[in-house]
Amino acid sequence: MKLLHIATSPHIRDDISTQKIMLLVIGALLPAAVAGTIHFGWRALLLMVFCTAFSMACEGLCRQAMKREQTIADGSAALTGLLLAMNLPVTLPLWQAALGCFIAIVIVKQLFGGLGQNFANPAITARIVLMVSLTPSMTNWILPKTAAGDAFSYDAVSSATPLVSGTASLNDLFWGSTGGCLGETCAAALLFGGLFLVFLGIISPVTPLAFLGTVAAAVLIATGSVHDMVYQLLSGGLLLGAFFMATDYVTTPITAKGKLIFGIGCGLLTFLIRFYGSFPEGVSLAILLMNILTPYIDKLTMPRPFGAVSQKEAK
């Protein structure tokens, strides 16, 4: 006779850990990081390494000052630093990048309780703060080496982003031979990394598909042009945001229906900001606004436990 063992959930266990998840996401970002280094040179690599190291240092010192258990080893601070760097122009002074890391790690993450307690994506929030407060530095775009040729210089060669100029070819957008933030220009690398995470089951495809699909549908309805639709999907930080920031475990909904609503909301807000707002890029703002709505989305979409009744029904 077999005994039936009764235990509380969870009943299905896996050996996946926070550290493994963070390392896999960092690994998925490496193709875009390599592409950024190839296109923008050593300064891009320096900025990524600096932001990653400084973010880890901020977390370590902050946890020590608060007399809490160290969490540097879980990889979340390193991932935040790398994501922030990939959302920055390659010419940004290091002290300004350090300020962004401090905002992301200390203010947005640790002061709210650490990993799992922050209300918004730390890297996105830090980027928006830098954009608002240090606009000239945050909009100092340069052409990649592959496009600037022999005239390449971090001081002399400046350009508008493809979203502003509207003159880049789809081929350049796909391979990254355009101006912009150092980690968002190569669509091929971002797609490869994003699909890698989906294949491994680290992220759900619901949010990226809803995000990208909503932007595509809105642009197609507004312009009637397939070229404009593809142009919008490949330019700016849309792919980076859809696969790597709108899928954050902490600040996005946990239900499938919630993820769908979140992705659609991000897509609509991105379209509205890009086409009718004063900012050429709307991905970061869209994700931040939807982060704020995440608790309400979860509340509306959370399934009712079996046999549970509401207080109203109980009366």
mmCIF file of N, CA and C in Angstrom, residues 133-230:
data_model
loop_
_atom_site.group_PDB
_atom_site.id
_atom_site.type_symbol
_atom_site.label_atom_id
_atom_site.label_comp_id
_atom_site.label_asym_id
_atom_site.label_seq_id
_atom_site.Cartn_x
_atom_site.Cartn_y
_atom_site.Cartn_z
ATOM 1 N N SER A 133 17.380 65.326 -16.250
ATOM 2 C CA SER A 133 18.280 66.233 -15.543
ATOM 3 C C SER A 133 19.559 66.556 -16.310
ATOM 4 N N LEU A 134 19.992 65.663 -17.188
ATOM 5 C CA LEU A 134 21.240 65.854 -17.928
ATOM 6 C C LEU A 134 20.990 65.653 -19.420
ATOM 7 N N THR A 135 20.007 66.365 -19.931
ATOM 8 C CA THR A 135 19.558 66.162 -21.313
ATOM 9 C C THR A 135 20.657 66.315 -22.362
ATOM 10 N N PRO A 136 21.506 67.366 -22.300
ATOM 11 C CA PRO A 136 22.547 67.501 -23.340
ATOM 12 C C PRO A 136 23.461 66.285 -23.434
ATOM 13 N N SER A 137 23.885 65.764 -22.284
ATOM 14 C CA SER A 137 24.772 64.592 -22.296
ATOM 15 C C SER A 137 24.040 63.339 -22.757
ATOM 16 N N MET A 138 22.769 63.232 -22.389
ATOM 17 C CA MET A 138 21.996 62.028 -22.718
ATOM 18 C C MET A 138 21.504 62.020 -24.159
ATOM 19 N N THR A 139 21.652 63.113 -24.863
ATOM 20 C CA THR A 139 21.227 63.172 -26.270
ATOM 21 C C THR A 139 22.398 63.489 -27.193
ATOM 22 N N ASN A 140 23.611 63.224 -26.730
ATOM 23 C CA ASN A 140 24.812 63.456 -27.534
ATOM 24 C C ASN A 140 25.157 62.176 -28.283
ATOM 25 N N TRP A 141 24.462 61.950 -29.398
ATOM 26 C CA TRP A 141 24.640 60.710 -30.147
ATOM 27 C C TRP A 141 25.802 60.820 -31.127
ATOM 28 N N ILE A 142 26.466 59.708 -31.385
ATOM 29 C CA ILE A 142 27.511 59.670 -32.400
ATOM 30 C C ILE A 142 27.214 58.555 -33.386
ATOM 31 N N LEU A 143 27.780 58.691 -34.571
ATOM 32 C CA LEU A 143 27.679 57.614 -35.554
ATOM 33 C C LEU A 143 28.619 56.488 -35.182
ATOM 34 N N PRO A 144 28.236 55.253 -35.426
ATOM 35 C CA PRO A 144 29.153 54.130 -35.182
ATOM 36 C C PRO A 144 30.378 54.218 -36.075
ATOM 37 N N LYS A 145 31.444 53.521 -35.679
ATOM 38 C CA LYS A 145 32.643 53.491 -36.503
ATOM 39 C C LYS A 145 32.343 52.929 -37.883
ATOM 40 N N THR A 146 31.423 51.954 -37.940
ATOM 41 C CA THR A 146 31.110 51.311 -39.213
ATOM 42 C C THR A 146 30.437 52.271 -40.182
ATOM 43 N N ALA A 147 29.830 53.348 -39.657
ATOM 44 C CA ALA A 147 29.163 54.320 -40.520
ATOM 45 C C ALA A 147 29.996 55.575 -40.710
ATOM 46 N N ALA A 148 30.839 55.910 -39.717
ATOM 47 C CA ALA A 148 31.601 57.152 -39.788
ATOM 48 C C ALA A 148 32.892 57.007 -40.575
ATOM 49 N N GLY A 149 33.381 55.792 -40.726
ATOM 50 C CA GLY A 149 34.593 55.571 -41.495
ATOM 51 C C GLY A 149 35.815 56.180 -40.829
ATOM 52 N N ASP A 150 36.690 56.772 -41.637
ATOM 53 C CA ASP A 150 37.939 57.328 -41.126
ATOM 54 C C ASP A 150 37.703 58.558 -40.270
ATOM 55 N N ALA A 151 36.531 59.181 -40.386
ATOM 56 C CA ALA A 151 36.270 60.419 -39.652
ATOM 57 C C ALA A 151 35.776 60.159 -38.234
ATOM 58 N N PHE A 152 35.769 58.895 -37.818
ATOM 59 C CA PHE A 152 35.195 58.549 -36.509
ATOM 60 C C PHE A 152 35.924 59.267 -35.383
ATOM 61 N N SER A 153 35.145 59.916 -34.528
ATOM 62 C CA SER A 153 35.684 60.592 -33.353
ATOM 63 C C SER A 153 34.579 60.770 -32.344
ATOM 64 N N TYR A 154 34.884 60.522 -31.077
ATOM 65 C CA TYR A 154 33.867 60.677 -30.044
ATOM 66 C C TYR A 154 33.502 62.147 -29.841
ATOM 67 N N ASP A 155 34.365 63.048 -30.278
ATOM 68 C CA ASP A 155 34.110 64.474 -30.088
ATOM 69 C C ASP A 155 33.494 65.140 -31.318
ATOM 70 N N ALA A 156 33.799 64.618 -32.495
ATOM 71 C CA ALA A 156 33.451 65.352 -33.700
ATOM 72 C C ALA A 156 32.248 64.811 -34.456
ATOM 73 N N VAL A 157 32.024 63.522 -34.416
ATOM 74 C CA VAL A 157 30.986 62.926 -35.239
ATOM 75 C C VAL A 157 29.716 62.758 -34.425
ATOM 76 N N SER A 158 28.745 63.592 -34.668
ATOM 77 C CA SER A 158 27.476 63.483 -33.950
ATOM 78 C C SER A 158 26.366 63.215 -34.954
ATOM 79 N N SER A 159 25.259 62.698 -34.466
ATOM 80 C CA SER A 159 24.155 62.387 -35.352
ATOM 81 C C SER A 159 22.865 62.334 -34.565
ATOM 82 N N ALA A 160 21.766 62.422 -35.276
ATOM 83 C CA ALA A 160 20.468 62.190 -34.649
ATOM 84 C C ALA A 160 20.202 60.697 -34.630
ATOM 85 N N THR A 161 19.376 60.250 -33.710
ATOM 86 C CA THR A 161 18.997 58.844 -33.697
ATOM 87 C C THR A 161 18.104 58.570 -34.901
ATOM 88 N N PRO A 162 17.989 57.319 -35.314
ATOM 89 C CA PRO A 162 17.114 56.997 -36.446
ATOM 90 C C PRO A 162 15.679 57.464 -36.244
ATOM 91 N N LEU A 163 15.196 57.463 -34.992
ATOM 92 C CA LEU A 163 13.824 57.909 -34.734
ATOM 93 C C LEU A 163 13.654 59.385 -35.040
ATOM 94 N N VAL A 164 14.736 60.168 -34.837
ATOM 95 C CA VAL A 164 14.664 61.611 -35.108
ATOM 96 C C VAL A 164 14.877 61.890 -36.581
ATOM 97 N N SER A 165 15.905 61.276 -37.156
ATOM 98 C CA SER A 165 16.238 61.572 -38.551
ATOM 99 C C SER A 165 15.319 60.875 -39.537
ATOM 100 N N GLY A 166 14.965 59.625 -39.244
ATOM 101 C CA GLY A 166 14.116 58.856 -40.150
ATOM 102 C C GLY A 166 14.796 58.496 -41.455
ATOM 103 N N THR A 167 16.135 58.552 -41.496
ATOM 104 C CA THR A 167 16.853 58.349 -42.756
ATOM 105 C C THR A 167 17.639 57.041 -42.813
ATOM 106 N N ALA A 168 17.704 56.303 -41.713
ATOM 107 C CA ALA A 168 18.481 55.063 -41.713
ATOM 108 C C ALA A 168 17.796 53.993 -42.563
ATOM 109 N N SER A 169 18.596 53.133 -43.140
ATOM 110 C CA SER A 169 18.030 52.017 -43.899
ATOM 111 C C SER A 169 17.658 50.895 -42.933
ATOM 112 N N LEU A 170 16.747 50.038 -43.366
ATOM 113 C CA LEU A 170 16.356 48.907 -42.529
ATOM 114 C C LEU A 170 17.537 47.970 -42.292
ATOM 115 N N ASN A 171 18.417 47.862 -43.259
ATOM 116 C CA ASN A 171 19.604 47.026 -43.114
ATOM 117 C C ASN A 171 20.517 47.564 -42.022
ATOM 118 N N ASP A 172 20.706 48.905 -42.008
ATOM 119 C CA ASP A 172 21.534 49.520 -40.967
ATOM 120 C C ASP A 172 20.904 49.345 -39.591
ATOM 121 N N LEU A 173 19.589 49.478 -39.514
ATOM 122 C CA LEU A 173 18.901 49.292 -38.241
ATOM 123 C C LEU A 173 19.044 47.860 -37.747
ATOM 124 N N PHE A 174 18.973 46.917 -38.660
ATOM 125 C CA PHE A 174 19.041 45.517 -38.268
ATOM 126 C C PHE A 174 20.425 45.150 -37.740
ATOM 127 N N TRP A 175 21.481 45.678 -38.379
ATOM 128 C CA TRP A 175 22.835 45.302 -37.991
ATOM 129 C C TRP A 175 23.490 46.308 -37.056
ATOM 130 N N GLY A 176 22.885 47.473 -36.848
ATOM 131 C CA GLY A 176 23.385 48.404 -35.839
ATOM 132 C C GLY A 176 24.266 49.519 -36.331
ATOM 133 N N SER A 177 24.303 49.796 -37.617
ATOM 134 C CA SER A 177 25.163 50.862 -38.150
ATOM 135 C C SER A 177 24.451 52.214 -38.102
ATOM 136 N N THR A 178 23.929 52.552 -36.922
ATOM 137 C CA THR A 178 23.201 53.807 -36.747
ATOM 138 C C THR A 178 23.570 54.425 -35.407
ATOM 139 N N GLY A 179 23.224 55.695 -35.238
ATOM 140 C CA GLY A 179 23.444 56.350 -33.966
ATOM 141 C C GLY A 179 22.397 55.930 -32.949
ATOM 142 N N GLY A 180 22.723 56.124 -31.672
ATOM 143 C CA GLY A 180 21.785 55.768 -30.614
ATOM 144 C C GLY A 180 22.506 55.296 -29.372
ATOM 145 N N CYS A 181 21.766 54.808 -28.407
ATOM 146 C CA CYS A 181 22.381 54.238 -27.213
ATOM 147 C C CYS A 181 23.219 53.025 -27.603
ATOM 148 N N LEU A 182 24.268 52.779 -26.851
ATOM 149 C CA LEU A 182 25.262 51.793 -27.296
ATOM 150 C C LEU A 182 24.732 50.365 -27.355
ATOM 151 N N GLY A 183 23.659 50.046 -26.613
ATOM 152 C CA GLY A 183 23.177 48.680 -26.608
ATOM 153 C C GLY A 183 21.873 48.448 -27.326
ATOM 154 N N GLU A 184 21.334 49.485 -27.965
ATOM 155 C CA GLU A 184 20.010 49.341 -28.558
ATOM 156 C C GLU A 184 20.011 49.389 -30.078
ATOM 157 N N THR A 185 21.167 49.591 -30.705
ATOM 158 C CA THR A 185 21.179 49.845 -32.145
ATOM 159 C C THR A 185 21.155 48.571 -32.989
ATOM 160 N N CYS A 186 21.692 47.461 -32.482
ATOM 161 C CA CYS A 186 21.785 46.234 -33.283
ATOM 162 C C CYS A 186 20.576 45.343 -33.029
ATOM 163 N N ALA A 187 19.582 45.417 -33.894
ATOM 164 C CA ALA A 187 18.359 44.640 -33.727
ATOM 165 C C ALA A 187 18.628 43.140 -33.807
ATOM 166 N N ALA A 188 19.559 42.732 -34.657
ATOM 167 C CA ALA A 188 19.864 41.304 -34.817
ATOM 168 C C ALA A 188 20.345 40.700 -33.503
ATOM 169 N N ALA A 189 21.246 41.390 -32.811
ATOM 170 C CA ALA A 189 21.785 40.886 -31.552
ATOM 171 C C ALA A 189 20.714 40.838 -30.468
ATOM 172 N N LEU A 190 19.852 41.848 -30.422
ATOM 173 C CA LEU A 190 18.796 41.896 -29.418
ATOM 174 C C LEU A 190 17.753 40.810 -29.663
ATOM 175 N N LEU A 191 17.409 40.575 -30.913
ATOM 176 C CA LEU A 191 16.469 39.501 -31.241
ATOM 177 C C LEU A 191 17.041 38.142 -30.868
ATOM 178 N N PHE A 192 18.309 37.939 -31.159
ATOM 179 C CA PHE A 192 18.960 36.671 -30.816
ATOM 180 C C PHE A 192 18.922 36.441 -29.306
ATOM 181 N N GLY A 193 19.284 37.466 -28.536
ATOM 182 C CA GLY A 193 19.292 37.343 -27.084
ATOM 183 C C GLY A 193 17.903 37.158 -26.507
ATOM 184 N N GLY A 194 16.938 37.898 -27.041
ATOM 185 C CA GLY A 194 15.574 37.788 -26.556
ATOM 186 C C GLY A 194 14.965 36.425 -26.832
ATOM 187 N N LEU A 195 15.161 35.917 -28.040
ATOM 188 C CA LEU A 195 14.632 34.597 -28.389
ATOM 189 C C LEU A 195 15.333 33.494 -27.605
ATOM 190 N N PHE A 196 16.582 33.706 -27.278
ATOM 191 C CA PHE A 196 17.324 32.759 -26.435
ATOM 192 C C PHE A 196 16.661 32.623 -25.065
ATOM 193 N N LEU A 197 16.259 33.756 -24.474
ATOM 194 C CA LEU A 197 15.585 33.722 -23.170
ATOM 195 C C LEU A 197 14.210 33.074 -23.266
ATOM 196 N N VAL A 198 13.507 33.338 -24.356
ATOM 197 C CA VAL A 198 12.197 32.715 -24.552
ATOM 198 C C VAL A 198 12.347 31.205 -24.706
ATOM 199 N N PHE A 199 13.332 30.774 -25.470
ATOM 200 C CA PHE A 199 13.566 29.348 -25.711
ATOM 201 C C PHE A 199 13.879 28.615 -24.410
ATOM 202 N N LEU A 200 14.637 29.260 -23.524
ATOM 203 C CA LEU A 200 15.001 28.638 -22.250
ATOM 204 C C LEU A 200 13.875 28.732 -21.221
ATOM 205 N N GLY A 201 12.833 29.489 -21.531
ATOM 206 C CA GLY A 201 11.735 29.647 -20.597
ATOM 207 C C GLY A 201 12.022 30.642 -19.486
ATOM 208 N N ILE A 202 13.059 31.455 -19.632
ATOM 209 C CA ILE A 202 13.392 32.457 -18.620
ATOM 210 C C ILE A 202 12.389 33.606 -18.659
ATOM 211 N N ILE A 203 11.942 33.976 -19.827
ATOM 212 C CA ILE A 203 10.911 35.004 -19.952
ATOM 213 C C ILE A 203 9.742 34.433 -20.744
ATOM 214 N N SER A 204 8.568 34.976 -20.490
ATOM 215 C CA SER A 204 7.381 34.586 -21.244
ATOM 216 C C SER A 204 7.330 35.379 -22.547
ATOM 217 N N PRO A 205 6.941 34.748 -23.653
ATOM 218 C CA PRO A 205 6.845 35.488 -24.914
ATOM 219 C C PRO A 205 5.631 36.415 -24.971
ATOM 220 N N VAL A 206 4.728 36.322 -23.992
ATOM 221 C CA VAL A 206 3.479 37.087 -24.048
ATOM 222 C C VAL A 206 3.734 38.582 -24.075
ATOM 223 N N THR A 207 4.533 39.079 -23.126
ATOM 224 C CA THR A 207 4.761 40.524 -23.046
ATOM 225 C C THR A 207 5.497 41.067 -24.268
ATOM 226 N N PRO A 208 6.632 40.477 -24.699
ATOM 227 C CA PRO A 208 7.299 41.012 -25.895
ATOM 228 C C PRO A 208 6.411 40.996 -27.133
ATOM 229 N N LEU A 209 5.660 39.899 -27.335
ATOM 230 C CA LEU A 209 4.783 39.822 -28.507
ATOM 231 C C LEU A 209 3.675 40.872 -28.439
ATOM 232 N N ALA A 210 3.087 41.049 -27.259
ATOM 233 C CA ALA A 210 2.031 42.047 -27.102
ATOM 234 C C ALA A 210 2.584 43.450 -27.296
ATOM 235 N N PHE A 211 3.758 43.702 -26.738
ATOM 236 C CA PHE A 211 4.414 45.011 -26.845
ATOM 237 C C PHE A 211 4.717 45.334 -28.311
ATOM 238 N N LEU A 212 5.467 44.457 -28.960
ATOM 239 C CA LEU A 212 5.866 44.698 -30.353
ATOM 240 C C LEU A 212 4.662 44.668 -31.291
ATOM 241 N N GLY A 213 3.732 43.744 -31.044
ATOM 242 C CA GLY A 213 2.554 43.646 -31.902
ATOM 243 C C GLY A 213 1.668 44.867 -31.815
ATOM 244 N N THR A 214 1.528 45.433 -30.627
ATOM 245 C CA THR A 214 0.705 46.632 -30.469
ATOM 246 C C THR A 214 1.331 47.820 -31.180
ATOM 247 N N VAL A 215 2.648 47.988 -31.024
ATOM 248 C CA VAL A 215 3.331 49.081 -31.732
ATOM 249 C C VAL A 215 3.194 48.900 -33.238
ATOM 250 N N ALA A 216 3.386 47.664 -33.717
ATOM 251 C CA ALA A 216 3.288 47.401 -35.153
ATOM 252 C C ALA A 216 1.895 47.724 -35.676
ATOM 253 N N ALA A 217 0.871 47.275 -34.969
ATOM 254 C CA ALA A 217 -0.508 47.518 -35.411
ATOM 255 C C ALA A 217 -0.837 49.002 -35.390
ATOM 256 N N ALA A 218 -0.427 49.706 -34.332
ATOM 257 C CA ALA A 218 -0.735 51.129 -34.214
ATOM 258 C C ALA A 218 -0.050 51.940 -35.316
ATOM 259 N N VAL A 219 1.220 51.618 -35.589
ATOM 260 C CA VAL A 219 1.950 52.351 -36.636
ATOM 261 C C VAL A 219 1.341 52.062 -38.003
ATOM 262 N N LEU A 220 0.977 50.800 -38.249
ATOM 263 C CA LEU A 220 0.390 50.436 -39.538
ATOM 264 C C LEU A 220 -0.944 51.145 -39.748
ATOM 265 N N ILE A 221 -1.752 51.244 -38.707
ATOM 266 C CA ILE A 221 -3.033 51.948 -38.808
ATOM 267 C C ILE A 221 -2.814 53.444 -39.021
ATOM 268 N N ALA A 222 -1.828 54.008 -38.321
ATOM 269 C CA ALA A 222 -1.593 55.450 -38.383
ATOM 270 C C ALA A 222 -0.965 55.895 -39.694
ATOM 271 N N THR A 223 -0.068 55.069 -40.243
ATOM 272 C CA THR A 223 0.673 55.489 -41.437
ATOM 273 C C THR A 223 0.285 54.728 -42.699
ATOM 274 N N GLY A 224 -0.237 53.509 -42.523
ATOM 275 C CA GLY A 224 -0.557 52.688 -43.686
ATOM 276 C C GLY A 224 0.665 52.171 -44.403
ATOM 277 N N SER A 225 1.834 52.259 -43.770
ATOM 278 C CA SER A 225 3.085 51.883 -44.418
ATOM 279 C C SER A 225 3.748 50.731 -43.680
ATOM 280 N N VAL A 226 4.007 49.637 -44.397
ATOM 281 C CA VAL A 226 4.718 48.500 -43.800
ATOM 282 C C VAL A 226 6.160 48.889 -43.482
ATOM 283 N N HIS A 227 6.762 49.703 -44.356
ATOM 284 C CA HIS A 227 8.135 50.154 -44.124
ATOM 285 C C HIS A 227 8.222 50.940 -42.821
ATOM 286 N N ASP A 228 7.303 51.861 -42.588
ATOM 287 C CA ASP A 228 7.305 52.645 -41.350
ATOM 288 C C ASP A 228 7.108 51.750 -40.139
ATOM 289 N N MET A 229 6.271 50.730 -40.286
ATOM 290 C CA MET A 229 6.029 49.806 -39.180
ATOM 291 C C MET A 229 7.322 49.080 -38.805
ATOM 292 N N VAL A 230 8.014 48.523 -39.806
ATOM 293 C CA VAL A 230 9.261 47.804 -39.546
ATOM 294 C C VAL A 230 10.320 48.766 -39.017
#
